[in-house]
Amino acid sequence: MDDDFSSRRESPPPPHVVGVSLCDSAPLLWRVEDLRSVRAQGLVGALLGSLPRTPRQNGRLGRPLLLLPEEERLLRERQTAAALPARRQDGGGAELVVQVEQQQEEEQQRSYEEQSILALEDRKSALLRAMTSSHSGSGTGTEASDEALRGRLEDLDRSFTFPQSALAVQLSTARAGLSYCPEARAFLQADWPIREQHDRSWDARYQVFRDLRGRGFYLTSAGKFGGDFLVYPGDPLRFHAHFIAICSSLDESVCVLDVLSAARLGSNVKKTVLLCSPGTDGRILYTSLQWSGMV
Amino acid sequence: MRRILSVLFSCRGNLVKATWLQSEQIVELQSPAGKFWQTMGFSANGKQNLLPEEALYLMECGNLQVFYQNLPLSIQDGYEKFLSSSTVSLQQYQVFAHLKRLGYVVHRFDPSLEPSSYARQLNLPQSRDRAVKQLKRKRSASPTATSSHTEVQETPTADRMEEDECGRDGEEDKKPPESPLTASAGTAAASSDEGGGRTWWMTDDLGERSDHKPASGRSRWHFSSIPFPDLGSRGSSSSCLVPPDSSLLPGSVAVGVCDIAPWRRRINLREVKMSSKERRREEDKRRRRWDINRDREVRRCRNWAEYRELLARREGRPKGRPAHLWNREVTPLHDPRQPIPTKELLDKLSVIKSTHLLEEASSIKGSDEWRICFNVYQPDTVADFKKSNPGKPYSRMCVCSFDGPVPDLRAIKLLTYQSGDVPVVLAVVDHGDISFYTFKDFHLPTDVFS
């Protein structure tokens, strides 16, 4: 019975593999589908670049997305991330270069034609609006005005040229050219550069990150709050953080002043401080600090 | 998500074309620069050039299209190519772009272009002069009247015994001696070769003799072990004195038993009847009577010269300078008899001297870890900003991260020294968030009304 069911059931589609590119040894995501997939997995990251529509502001930033080292490690463990190969220096040979250049030119031409049609239509509608609004007041000689309008439109058709300088050029954010299919995953993974830090503190942080993510929390970095992670009950765009997580190993002794300063910080920003340590049996131990005041 | 997905489009007319020169790691413009040329870029080899971080920022704004090997670079390519350890790191670019987006003018910091400390000195106002220096206390070993101390150490037990004797007489008064020595004290100070080794008069109870003294080399007499006969007190019972040891007598003198009965008859053993006033006076006198021998310092004097020295020391000094404070290695900071304004006294008292950040900063060697990256100029100066003469920057940036160490005093001194009189701001990068910190000199106020 079970076998029948399993054979009839379709194999689930392989999970989307995001391509991670390294810039100055920092993991960055550039492609939109990668960002979407990563967010769907509950990993937030941080946007670094200027927003294309409004570049001169710091409120909302655009691609690339910088991943936390814990996020990168989690993706790798789930086998949903792979390193993107760097742009080829030599261009892949003279033939390839010529090919790519040709492609570029064709694209430009196509874009030019499209845009010129759109521009012409734009001008016509603007003219119509201008003509009708100016004649609506007088209301006399409608036939004559229609003639004039048609004449003007025909003139426009004939003489309109869309200048090259007005052509809108797309500056691509992500590098084009890597088309991808699941078979490419294996090839990509082999390229992964080894940048592991065998730090005990880093290990503790990763354990805590994985556990909290597994419980459905969203985590971002919390350097400004004096902790390791900010813990959100849902997507950060919808909620404020509830906790500040500070990770340490169990046998590490903690100075009372450090605990005090962490508690003070947490109470000032109205968040609960979580002291997290990976326990011996694989579970994580959490201790929360809340400022209760004098009773 | 829509906004993240938006794509960068730019009008070709506004777009400046440039090429990336990999070997020199700069961007060369192929078409005339736009408005950004006022604050960014430099001229070299007859062409206009841009630094990699400036080019990347302009690419992100949509003002520049950079070609490499005849193909346009995407922003991803720009990040991967332009940012490296030899140009500008990713964290430094984050700070650069953050400030540029806010409108500041940001240039790379070049320590060789800064005026030297001497040049700065010529322009700076007079620095604060520390007129009052801390007094250095002389720590030479001042000779005090303690030379007799060492000898005293040999006889701790004997001293204790003497003190016990004195203690039994009554409470000790700490008054200095008003009159010079009595005869008994003089003989006490005399160093005689014959120690109190033998008793001159024997009494019935020989148990009082002390055995604590060595036979030879004693410079004191131990009067507790020399029993002088008490013929005057009414309580003594013996009526005759035992003859002394024949070894003590010269020649063949022989002394028999001495009968003290007639002597006792002759002395007035009647009790004096005193009025209450007289009794009280006697009590006071007795209480106030200060036995010179109870003074330890007097006992330490071995001869008249030392005693006179002691007297001189005690009487000669004026009031307000007690010996125990002024005659030692460590003396008080200030003589209370000398007038001094409060401010100077507070300066004398300053145990921890206050310092300022640039003290001894010139001797600190540079380090790779902490260095100034950028000069930052204010946005409202953009209108008349001249690249050839930018003037004094608003602040200087040093980029670090929360993962790295906190700057110690040495690093802060180094950065402040390199920067001169421009404040240094530490830009701490934390995964997309940037926090700015700065250290300022602060002087504790002295609460003085003068």
XYZ file of C-alpha atoms in Angstrom:
745
model
C 0.000 0.000 0.000
C 2.676 2.396 0.980
C 4.728 1.611 -2.086
C 1.816 2.335 -4.387
C 1.273 5.686 -2.830
C 4.892 6.682 -3.029
C 5.230 5.665 -6.660
C 2.180 7.652 -7.643
C 3.278 10.701 -5.739
C 5.493 13.032 -7.710
C 8.948 13.670 -6.381
C 9.026 17.097 -4.851
C 10.872 19.695 -6.909
C 14.442 20.171 -5.778
C 14.801 23.206 -3.542
C 16.027 26.329 -5.178
C 19.780 26.747 -4.870
C 20.943 30.292 -4.374
C 24.155 31.469 -5.885
C 26.403 33.163 -3.403
C 29.146 35.418 -4.665
C 32.043 36.418 -2.496
C 33.157 39.998 -2.355
C 36.083 40.641 -0.046
C 35.274 37.319 1.654
C 31.698 38.409 2.447
C 28.801 36.302 1.107
C 26.511 38.358 -1.138
C 23.342 37.526 -3.012
C 22.613 39.426 -6.194
C 19.761 37.790 -8.033
C 16.152 38.511 -7.290
C 15.058 34.900 -7.239
C 17.829 34.141 -4.745
C 16.639 36.914 -2.454
C 13.080 35.688 -2.675
C 14.045 32.115 -1.941
C 16.211 33.069 1.002
C 13.478 35.217 2.524
C 11.032 32.370 2.088
C 13.352 30.207 4.153
C 13.187 32.737 6.922
C 16.632 34.264 6.544
C 16.720 38.043 6.556
C 20.252 39.210 5.783
C 21.077 42.861 5.230
C 20.811 44.962 2.076
C 23.890 46.988 1.257
C 23.510 48.747 -2.055
C 21.763 51.883 -3.203
C 18.133 51.541 -4.189
C 17.927 52.093 -7.956
C 14.841 54.330 -7.969
C 16.049 56.530 -5.132
C 19.769 56.125 -4.775
C 20.562 59.081 -2.528
C 18.987 57.952 0.733
C 19.866 55.518 3.483
C 16.408 54.560 4.638
C 15.761 51.763 2.159
C 18.676 50.078 0.500
C 18.874 47.742 -2.469
C 20.813 44.707 -3.622
C 23.223 43.062 -2.816
C 22.069 41.147 0.233
C 24.753 40.385 2.768
C 24.299 37.108 4.614
C 25.286 36.479 8.188
C 27.938 33.770 8.472
C 25.368 31.684 10.356
C 22.874 32.114 7.542
C 25.442 31.091 4.976
C 26.353 28.012 6.976
C 22.694 27.065 7.372
C 22.109 27.345 3.648
C 25.120 25.218 2.943
C 23.998 22.554 5.380
C 20.593 22.464 3.766
C 22.404 22.244 0.449
C 20.539 25.183 -0.913
C 23.479 27.451 -1.545
C 26.406 27.272 -3.861
C 29.179 29.584 -4.871
C 28.770 31.508 -8.077
C 31.833 31.350 -10.261
C 33.608 34.622 -10.687
C 33.443 36.554 -13.922
C 35.886 35.088 -16.355
C 38.898 37.298 -16.773
C 39.768 36.355 -20.273
C 36.190 36.588 -21.459
C 36.146 32.968 -22.528
C 38.068 33.326 -25.750
C 37.829 35.708 -28.675
C 34.877 33.953 -30.239
C 32.810 34.188 -27.126
C 33.654 37.852 -26.771
C 32.480 38.607 -30.279
C 29.345 36.609 -29.670
C 28.552 38.445 -26.486
C 29.189 41.813 -28.100
C 26.859 40.942 -30.939
C 24.204 39.904 -28.470
C 24.599 43.201 -26.674
C 24.184 45.206 -29.849
C 21.118 43.288 -30.880
C 19.584 43.853 -27.500
C 20.310 47.546 -27.722
C 18.693 47.790 -31.145
C 15.609 45.957 -29.995
C 15.371 48.173 -26.987
C 15.763 51.237 -29.175
C 12.922 50.223 -31.449
C 10.620 49.422 -28.584
C 11.367 52.661 -26.883
C 10.905 54.766 -29.979
C 7.407 53.310 -30.530
C 6.535 54.003 -26.937
C 7.917 57.520 -27.182
C 5.880 58.285 -30.295
C 2.675 57.105 -28.674
C 3.529 59.183 -25.679
C 3.938 62.307 -27.790
C 0.692 61.694 -29.656
C -1.336 61.358 -26.530
C 0.259 64.475 -25.149
C -0.595 66.364 -28.333
C -4.181 65.131 -28.233
C -4.578 66.255 -24.708
C -3.151 69.642 -25.493
C -5.308 70.137 -28.617
C -8.574 69.012 -27.078
C -8.090 71.029 -23.964
C -7.390 74.199 -25.960
C -10.407 73.687 -28.241
C -12.848 72.677 -25.567
C -13.235 76.252 -24.532
C -14.133 77.673 -27.957
C -16.356 74.820 -29.122
C -16.591 76.293 -32.696
C -15.625 74.737 -35.974
C -15.172 71.206 -34.743
C -14.541 69.919 -38.212
C -11.741 72.326 -38.799
C -10.139 71.485 -35.508
C -10.340 67.782 -36.234
C -8.625 68.327 -39.543
C -5.891 70.246 -37.890
C -5.458 67.558 -35.303
C -5.178 64.814 -37.862
C -2.693 66.850 -39.790
C -0.537 67.372 -36.808
C -0.589 63.711 -35.903
C 0.462 62.714 -39.401
C 3.296 65.189 -39.284
C 4.411 63.642 -36.070
C 4.424 60.176 -37.541
C 6.622 61.248 -40.378
C 9.122 63.412 -38.681
C 9.443 61.893 -35.299
C 12.831 60.486 -34.500
C 13.745 59.075 -31.195
C 17.218 60.388 -30.367
C 19.805 57.908 -29.268
C 20.716 60.086 -26.336
C 17.231 59.660 -24.936
C 17.550 55.932 -24.974
C 17.151 54.433 -21.549
C 19.962 52.047 -20.870
C 19.652 49.356 -18.303
C 22.530 48.983 -15.941
C 22.149 45.505 -14.654
C 22.607 44.918 -10.986
C 23.290 41.215 -11.118
C 25.679 39.699 -13.564
C 23.859 38.086 -16.397
C 24.905 34.874 -17.980
C 24.533 32.053 -15.541
C 21.529 30.038 -16.544
C 20.886 27.369 -14.138
C 19.529 24.090 -13.685
C 19.705 21.598 -10.887
C 22.509 19.662 -12.531
C 24.704 22.646 -12.210
C 24.380 22.481 -8.443
C 26.998 19.832 -8.026
C 29.440 21.751 -10.143
C 28.816 24.881 -8.146
C 29.298 23.264 -4.782
C 32.665 21.924 -5.643
C 33.887 25.457 -6.064
C 33.034 26.519 -2.542
C 36.059 28.202 -0.983
C 36.885 27.111 2.508
C 36.530 30.013 4.906
C 35.545 28.241 8.085
C 36.453 29.729 11.393
C 36.925 26.988 13.925
C 36.062 29.219 16.785
C 34.185 27.887 19.755
C 32.243 31.077 20.093
C 31.282 30.932 16.421
C 30.080 27.382 16.903
C 27.931 28.384 19.880
C 26.425 31.206 17.849
C 25.575 28.866 15.023
C 23.887 26.344 17.317
C 21.733 29.067 18.837
C 20.923 30.499 15.411
C 19.830 27.158 14.076
C 17.704 26.381 17.076
C 15.917 29.722 17.080
C 15.386 29.636 13.337
C 13.987 26.138 13.745
C 11.426 27.523 16.198
C 10.273 30.030 13.613
C 12.027 33.177 14.787
C 13.688 35.576 12.391
C 17.174 36.682 13.378
C 19.353 39.618 12.416
C 22.604 40.909 13.805
C 22.493 43.015 16.947
C 25.838 44.765 17.264
C 24.133 48.063 18.042
C 22.256 46.486 20.939
C 25.300 44.853 22.482
C 24.254 41.330 21.611
C 24.708 38.647 19.006
C 21.233 38.424 17.439
C 17.965 40.321 17.402
C 15.092 37.859 17.593
C 11.815 38.728 15.839
C 8.625 36.687 16.277
C 7.919 37.047 12.559
C 9.160 38.889 9.511
C 11.151 41.976 10.580
C 9.100 44.119 8.229
C 6.043 43.403 10.317
C 7.302 43.135 13.876
C 9.657 44.719 16.347
C 12.287 42.518 17.908
C 11.339 40.855 21.151
C 14.690 39.543 22.290
C 18.365 40.315 22.194
C 20.249 37.021 22.140
C 23.724 36.844 23.636
C 25.518 33.566 23.009
C 28.202 32.060 25.195
C 29.397 28.578 25.983
C 28.298 26.931 29.196
C 31.700 26.708 30.838
C 32.581 30.309 30.131
C 32.428 32.385 33.275
C 30.486 35.609 32.980
C 31.319 38.786 34.841
C 28.424 40.215 36.839
C 29.072 43.656 35.373
C 28.556 42.261 31.884
C 25.232 40.775 32.892
C 24.271 44.083 34.476
C 25.162 46.114 31.412
C 23.282 43.701 29.156
C 20.212 43.922 31.376
C 20.389 47.706 31.423
C 20.672 47.901 27.655
C 17.769 45.538 27.196
C 15.514 47.417 29.557
C 16.328 50.726 27.875
C 15.198 49.478 24.481
C 12.284 47.465 25.883
C 13.582 44.079 24.800
C 14.244 40.966 26.821
C 17.835 39.805 26.972
C 18.326 36.120 26.271
C 21.480 34.422 27.466
C 21.870 31.367 25.252
C 24.259 28.463 25.615
C 24.373 25.177 23.767
C 23.971 22.395 26.312
C 25.672 19.056 26.385
C 22.760 17.036 25.012
C 22.321 19.119 21.901
C 19.604 21.302 23.375
C 20.072 25.010 23.884
C 19.622 26.527 27.316
C 18.020 29.952 27.467
C 18.007 32.366 30.375
C 16.040 35.565 30.083
C 16.849 38.793 31.893
C 14.133 41.244 32.698
C 14.494 44.331 34.801
C 11.933 44.003 37.527
C 12.780 47.014 39.634
C 12.297 47.339 43.352
C 9.412 45.393 44.810
C 9.709 43.420 -2.501
C 8.781 45.499 -5.534
C 11.256 48.165 -4.698
C 14.035 45.649 -4.288
C 13.235 44.270 -7.704
C 13.430 47.645 -9.382
C 16.036 47.875 -12.022
C 18.343 50.718 -12.733
C 17.631 52.676 -15.867
C 19.440 55.751 -16.915
C 19.178 58.127 -19.827
C 22.009 57.603 -22.218
C 22.618 61.301 -22.502
C 23.318 61.588 -18.814
C 25.353 58.453 -18.721
C 29.074 58.952 -18.563
C 31.126 56.200 -20.094
C 34.343 54.970 -18.572
C 36.723 52.046 -18.648
C 38.236 50.065 -15.832
C 41.995 49.892 -15.864
C 42.771 46.687 -14.047
C 46.495 47.256 -13.713
C 46.232 50.709 -12.204
C 43.023 49.955 -10.352
C 41.360 53.176 -11.420
C 38.545 54.131 -13.758
C 39.235 56.331 -16.763
C 36.428 58.441 -18.184
C 35.738 58.233 -21.897
C 33.126 60.961 -22.083
C 33.079 64.299 -20.262
C 32.239 64.110 -16.593
C 28.979 65.427 -15.255
C 28.157 67.398 -12.146
C 29.909 64.928 -9.929
C 33.273 66.161 -11.180
C 33.055 69.074 -8.768
C 33.689 66.868 -5.752
C 34.928 63.552 -7.105
C 37.675 62.323 -9.329
C 41.129 63.499 -10.345
C 43.039 64.290 -13.516
C 45.936 62.160 -14.668
C 47.665 61.703 -18.022
C 45.426 64.324 -19.554
C 42.332 62.328 -18.788
C 39.696 62.401 -16.115
C 39.840 59.520 -13.690
C 37.862 58.192 -10.796
C 38.846 56.122 -7.801
C 37.206 52.677 -7.692
C 34.903 53.463 -4.756
C 33.762 56.705 -6.410
C 33.108 54.866 -9.654
C 31.125 52.164 -7.910
C 29.015 54.724 -6.100
C 28.273 56.550 -9.358
C 27.376 53.266 -10.991
C 24.888 52.584 -8.222
C 23.416 56.055 -8.697
C 23.084 55.460 -12.402
C 25.441 58.185 -13.555
C 28.280 56.087 -14.840
C 28.663 53.068 -17.075
C 31.992 51.348 -16.785
C 33.287 49.081 -19.513
C 35.869 46.390 -19.168
C 37.082 44.643 -22.259
C 34.379 46.382 -24.271
C 31.605 44.933 -22.201
C 29.627 46.888 -19.641
C 30.142 45.888 -16.058
C 27.181 45.121 -13.886
C 27.099 46.407 -10.344
C 27.911 42.928 -9.145
C 31.020 42.971 -11.313
C 31.848 46.360 -9.893
C 31.658 45.101 -6.331
C 33.799 42.100 -7.121
C 36.392 43.982 -9.110
C 36.694 47.339 -7.471
C 36.625 46.315 -3.818
C 39.677 44.492 -2.579
C 42.332 44.824 0.052
C 44.508 46.880 -2.296
C 41.823 49.470 -2.949
C 38.969 49.751 -0.483
C 37.401 46.935 1.513
C 33.690 46.166 1.494
C 33.207 47.618 4.975
C 35.011 50.802 4.033
C 32.896 51.079 0.904
C 29.756 50.675 3.016
C 30.801 53.680 5.115
C 31.797 55.622 1.992
C 28.485 55.034 0.272
C 26.500 55.749 3.439
C 28.135 59.143 3.813
C 27.931 59.964 0.105
C 24.219 59.213 0.070
C 23.757 61.677 2.899
C 25.515 64.307 0.824
C 28.956 64.527 2.400
C 32.077 64.881 0.316
C 34.350 61.968 1.104
C 37.964 61.745 0.041
C 40.662 59.213 0.783
C 42.998 60.115 3.587
C 46.612 60.597 2.644
C 48.913 61.028 5.625
C 51.649 62.562 3.493
C 49.425 65.480 2.556
C 48.781 66.461 6.144
C 50.836 69.306 7.621
C 53.506 68.144 10.036
C 53.132 68.685 13.747
C 55.653 71.529 13.592
C 53.681 73.302 10.928
C 50.586 72.834 12.970
C 52.352 74.193 15.996
C 53.078 77.443 14.259
C 49.425 77.995 13.669
C 48.064 76.714 16.927
C 47.421 78.958 19.951
C 49.666 78.672 22.999
C 49.211 75.350 24.690
C 48.361 75.148 28.351
C 51.371 75.412 30.614
C 51.537 73.352 33.746
C 53.142 75.898 36.008
C 52.858 73.949 39.200
C 54.812 70.771 39.110
C 54.305 68.075 41.628
C 56.724 68.234 44.487
C 59.222 65.473 44.593
C 59.642 64.157 48.047
C 63.189 63.461 48.985
C 63.510 59.898 49.858
C 67.008 59.889 51.296
C 67.542 57.913 54.450
C 67.461 60.668 57.012
C 69.372 59.809 60.127
C 67.110 59.920 63.128
C 67.922 59.244 66.734
C 67.445 55.602 66.170
C 71.036 54.532 66.381
C 70.342 53.174 69.776
C 67.483 51.195 68.433
C 69.658 48.362 67.318
C 71.094 47.824 70.705
C 67.700 47.908 72.260
C 66.581 45.104 70.017
C 68.945 42.772 71.756
C 67.106 43.020 74.997
C 63.478 42.756 74.317
C 62.774 40.587 77.264
C 64.580 42.885 79.668
C 62.594 45.862 78.407
C 59.446 43.994 78.883
C 60.406 43.302 82.440
C 61.127 46.936 83.085
C 57.862 47.917 81.606
C 56.112 45.488 83.811
C 57.707 47.132 86.787
C 56.647 50.554 85.648
C 53.252 49.327 84.837
C 52.730 48.140 88.329
C 53.382 51.566 89.725
C 50.266 53.010 88.241
C 48.957 54.500 85.045
C 51.583 56.027 82.826
C 51.452 59.691 82.121
C 52.557 60.796 78.714
C 53.708 64.222 79.801
C 57.199 65.228 78.740
C 59.630 65.621 81.579
C 59.465 69.037 83.073
C 62.650 68.885 85.018
C 65.979 67.421 84.235
C 67.087 64.107 85.461
C 67.095 62.919 88.928
C 70.227 61.252 90.115
C 68.859 57.793 89.713
C 68.216 58.275 86.019
C 71.718 59.491 85.539
C 73.156 56.427 87.005
C 70.792 54.365 84.970
C 72.142 55.824 81.737
C 75.668 55.257 82.730
C 77.135 52.364 80.971
C 79.071 50.389 83.390
C 80.978 47.298 82.667
C 79.718 45.529 85.709
C 76.291 44.414 84.894
C 73.815 43.913 87.616
C 75.128 40.429 87.902
C 75.558 40.352 91.572
C 73.371 41.493 94.361
C 74.900 43.883 96.826
C 72.607 43.160 99.607
C 71.155 39.851 100.252
C 67.715 39.574 101.595
C 65.824 36.611 102.780
C 63.884 36.156 99.674
C 66.353 35.532 96.941
C 63.679 34.464 94.576
C 63.233 37.976 93.344
C 66.599 37.967 91.712
C 66.229 37.823 88.011
C 68.237 35.424 85.951
C 67.574 36.999 82.637
C 70.799 38.803 82.159
C 74.001 37.473 80.660
C 77.103 37.756 82.774
C 79.251 40.103 80.746
C 78.919 43.129 78.538
C 75.873 44.609 80.131
C 75.554 48.319 79.992
C 72.653 48.530 82.355
C 71.872 47.783 85.867
C 68.786 45.847 86.493
C 67.445 47.394 89.574
C 64.688 44.916 89.821
C 67.334 42.351 90.597
C 69.265 44.552 92.974
C 67.205 44.482 96.115
C 67.718 47.685 98.010
C 66.557 47.258 101.498
C 63.457 49.092 102.397
C 63.950 50.502 105.859
C 61.316 53.163 105.768
C 58.094 51.410 104.902
C 56.035 50.324 107.778
C 55.255 46.934 106.426
C 58.712 45.443 106.283
C 59.189 42.796 108.830
C 62.853 42.073 108.870
C 64.761 43.715 111.664
C 68.264 43.043 110.538
C 70.228 43.064 107.386
C 72.153 40.113 106.209
C 75.834 40.858 105.630
C 76.899 41.130 101.987
C 78.892 38.607 100.077
C 82.517 38.659 101.197
C 83.647 38.704 97.533
C 82.153 42.111 97.179
C 84.046 43.608 100.033
C 87.532 44.911 99.612
C 90.396 43.314 101.396
C 89.703 41.627 104.584
C 86.881 43.805 105.665
C 84.298 41.810 107.397
C 80.884 42.997 108.112
C 78.584 41.484 110.480
C 74.915 41.457 110.654
C 73.485 44.904 110.695
C 70.842 45.655 113.164
C 68.387 48.109 111.804
C 66.146 48.316 114.819
C 67.631 51.565 116.176
C 67.395 53.124 112.755
C 63.834 52.172 112.478
C 63.217 53.680 115.875
C 64.727 56.933 114.790
C 62.732 57.440 111.643
C 59.342 58.854 111.891
C 56.973 56.115 111.230
C 54.020 58.038 112.407
C 51.307 58.359 109.908
C 50.778 61.832 108.646
C 47.334 63.138 109.204
C 46.319 65.239 106.275
C 43.282 67.344 105.803
C 41.055 66.432 102.944
C 42.395 69.271 100.841
C 45.941 68.202 101.504
C 45.046 64.620 100.779
C 43.540 65.630 97.493
C 46.618 67.691 96.670
C 48.831 64.745 97.450
C 46.722 62.514 95.233
C 46.879 64.971 92.366
C 50.600 65.329 92.742
C 50.994 61.615 92.764
C 48.816 61.238 89.743
C 50.530 63.976 87.869
C 53.933 62.895 88.842
C 55.717 61.753 85.777
C 58.516 59.402 86.304
C 61.149 60.383 83.839
C 62.206 56.799 83.574
C 58.870 55.795 82.190
C 59.705 57.639 79.023
C 61.064 55.085 76.599
C 63.065 57.600 74.669
C 64.814 58.688 77.792
C 65.579 55.096 78.629
C 67.081 54.728 75.201
C 69.577 57.458 75.807
C 72.838 55.891 76.777
C 74.589 58.975 77.912
C 74.136 62.601 78.720
C 74.848 63.702 75.175
C 72.020 61.697 73.825
C 69.681 62.909 76.495
C 70.524 66.493 75.733
C 69.891 65.786 72.106
C 66.502 64.405 73.011
C 65.650 67.475 75.042
C 66.745 69.746 72.222
C 64.612 67.882 69.836
C 61.593 68.078 72.053
C 61.867 71.625 73.252
C 63.557 73.148 70.257
C 60.858 72.408 67.687
C 58.107 74.976 67.246
C 54.476 74.130 67.626
C 52.699 72.657 64.634
C 55.404 70.355 63.436
C 55.097 67.184 65.386
C 58.196 65.065 65.272
C 56.419 61.928 64.273
C 55.347 63.598 61.059
C 58.378 65.617 60.118
C 61.309 63.560 61.213
C 60.696 60.562 59.083
C 61.358 59.621 55.483
C 57.866 60.543 54.392
C 56.929 64.065 55.402
C 53.628 65.869 54.953
C 52.966 67.409 51.578
C 52.771 70.917 52.884
C 53.828 72.788 56.033
C 50.622 74.226 57.508
C 52.469 77.275 58.729
C 53.206 78.345 55.162
C 50.464 80.219 53.350
C 49.304 78.757 50.057
C 46.293 79.510 47.831
C 43.670 76.816 47.566
C 44.218 76.207 43.893
C 47.904 75.533 44.352
C 47.171 73.251 47.229
C 44.728 71.304 45.091
C 47.366 71.039 42.424
C 49.791 69.700 44.996
C 47.194 67.199 46.070
C 46.582 65.872 42.571
C 47.799 62.357 43.001
C 46.783 61.392 39.507
C 48.021 63.992 37.096
C 45.528 64.731 34.395
C 46.768 64.209 30.890
C 45.445 65.048 27.471
C 45.050 62.744 24.538
C 48.018 63.985 22.545
C 50.564 63.534 25.313
C 53.432 61.379 24.138
C 51.457 60.521 21.062
C 54.191 61.385 18.611
C 56.309 58.475 19.712
C 53.684 55.846 18.941
C 54.484 53.891 15.816
C 51.792 53.419 13.240
C 49.930 50.171 12.909
C 48.084 48.466 10.134
C 45.108 47.725 12.237
C 44.073 51.266 13.024
C 44.367 53.828 10.310
C 42.329 56.732 9.077
C 40.542 55.948 5.812
C 38.593 59.014 4.736
C 38.327 62.760 5.078
C 34.761 63.946 5.320
C 33.669 67.437 4.297
C 30.289 68.960 5.057
C 27.515 68.939 2.446
C 26.851 72.678 2.458
C 30.356 73.398 1.264
C 29.729 71.565 -1.994
C 28.881 74.748 -3.859
C 32.314 76.301 -3.429
C 34.255 73.124 -2.911
C 37.613 73.051 -4.674
C 39.288 69.716 -5.140
C 42.712 71.306 -5.298
C 42.232 73.040 -1.969
C 39.536 71.322 0.018
C 40.426 72.967 3.315
C 40.113 71.410 6.728
C 37.818 68.402 6.792
C 34.820 68.203 9.062
C 36.002 64.894 10.492
C 38.068 61.864 9.623
C 36.793 58.321 9.467
C 38.367 55.161 10.758
C 36.434 52.049 9.794
C 36.226 49.006 12.025
C 33.652 46.383 12.944
C 32.012 44.967 16.028
C 33.848 41.704 15.448
C 37.187 43.363 15.886
C 38.816 44.662 19.059
C 37.764 47.864 20.778
C 40.412 50.543 20.227
C 42.712 50.858 23.216
C 44.246 54.104 24.433
C 47.279 53.549 22.254
C 45.186 53.279 19.094
C 43.134 56.342 20.014
C 46.265 58.380 20.674
C 47.735 57.260 17.369
C 44.634 58.187 15.406
C 44.270 61.546 17.139
C 47.892 62.352 16.491
C 47.663 61.447 12.832
C 44.558 63.521 12.456
C 45.852 66.690 14.056
C 43.111 69.021 15.158
C 40.338 67.320 13.203
C 38.154 64.990 15.267
C 38.380 61.314 14.458
C 35.156 59.368 14.127
C 35.124 55.599 14.381
C 32.614 54.085 11.995
C 31.714 50.645 13.305
C 30.136 48.419 10.682
C 27.761 45.702 11.766
C 26.257 43.832 8.812
C 24.638 46.697 7.066
C 24.267 48.967 10.090
C 26.835 51.646 10.743
C 27.330 53.293 14.129
C 29.548 56.313 14.580
C 31.599 56.889 17.713
C 34.075 59.537 18.688
C 36.348 60.095 21.676
C 36.714 63.530 23.188
C 39.123 64.978 25.694
C 37.438 65.923 28.915
C 38.846 67.785 31.892
C 37.463 67.393 35.369
C 36.676 70.809 36.786
C 38.573 71.974 39.902
C 36.149 73.392 42.408
C 38.052 76.537 43.303
C 36.668 80.003 43.643
C 39.927 81.873 43.388
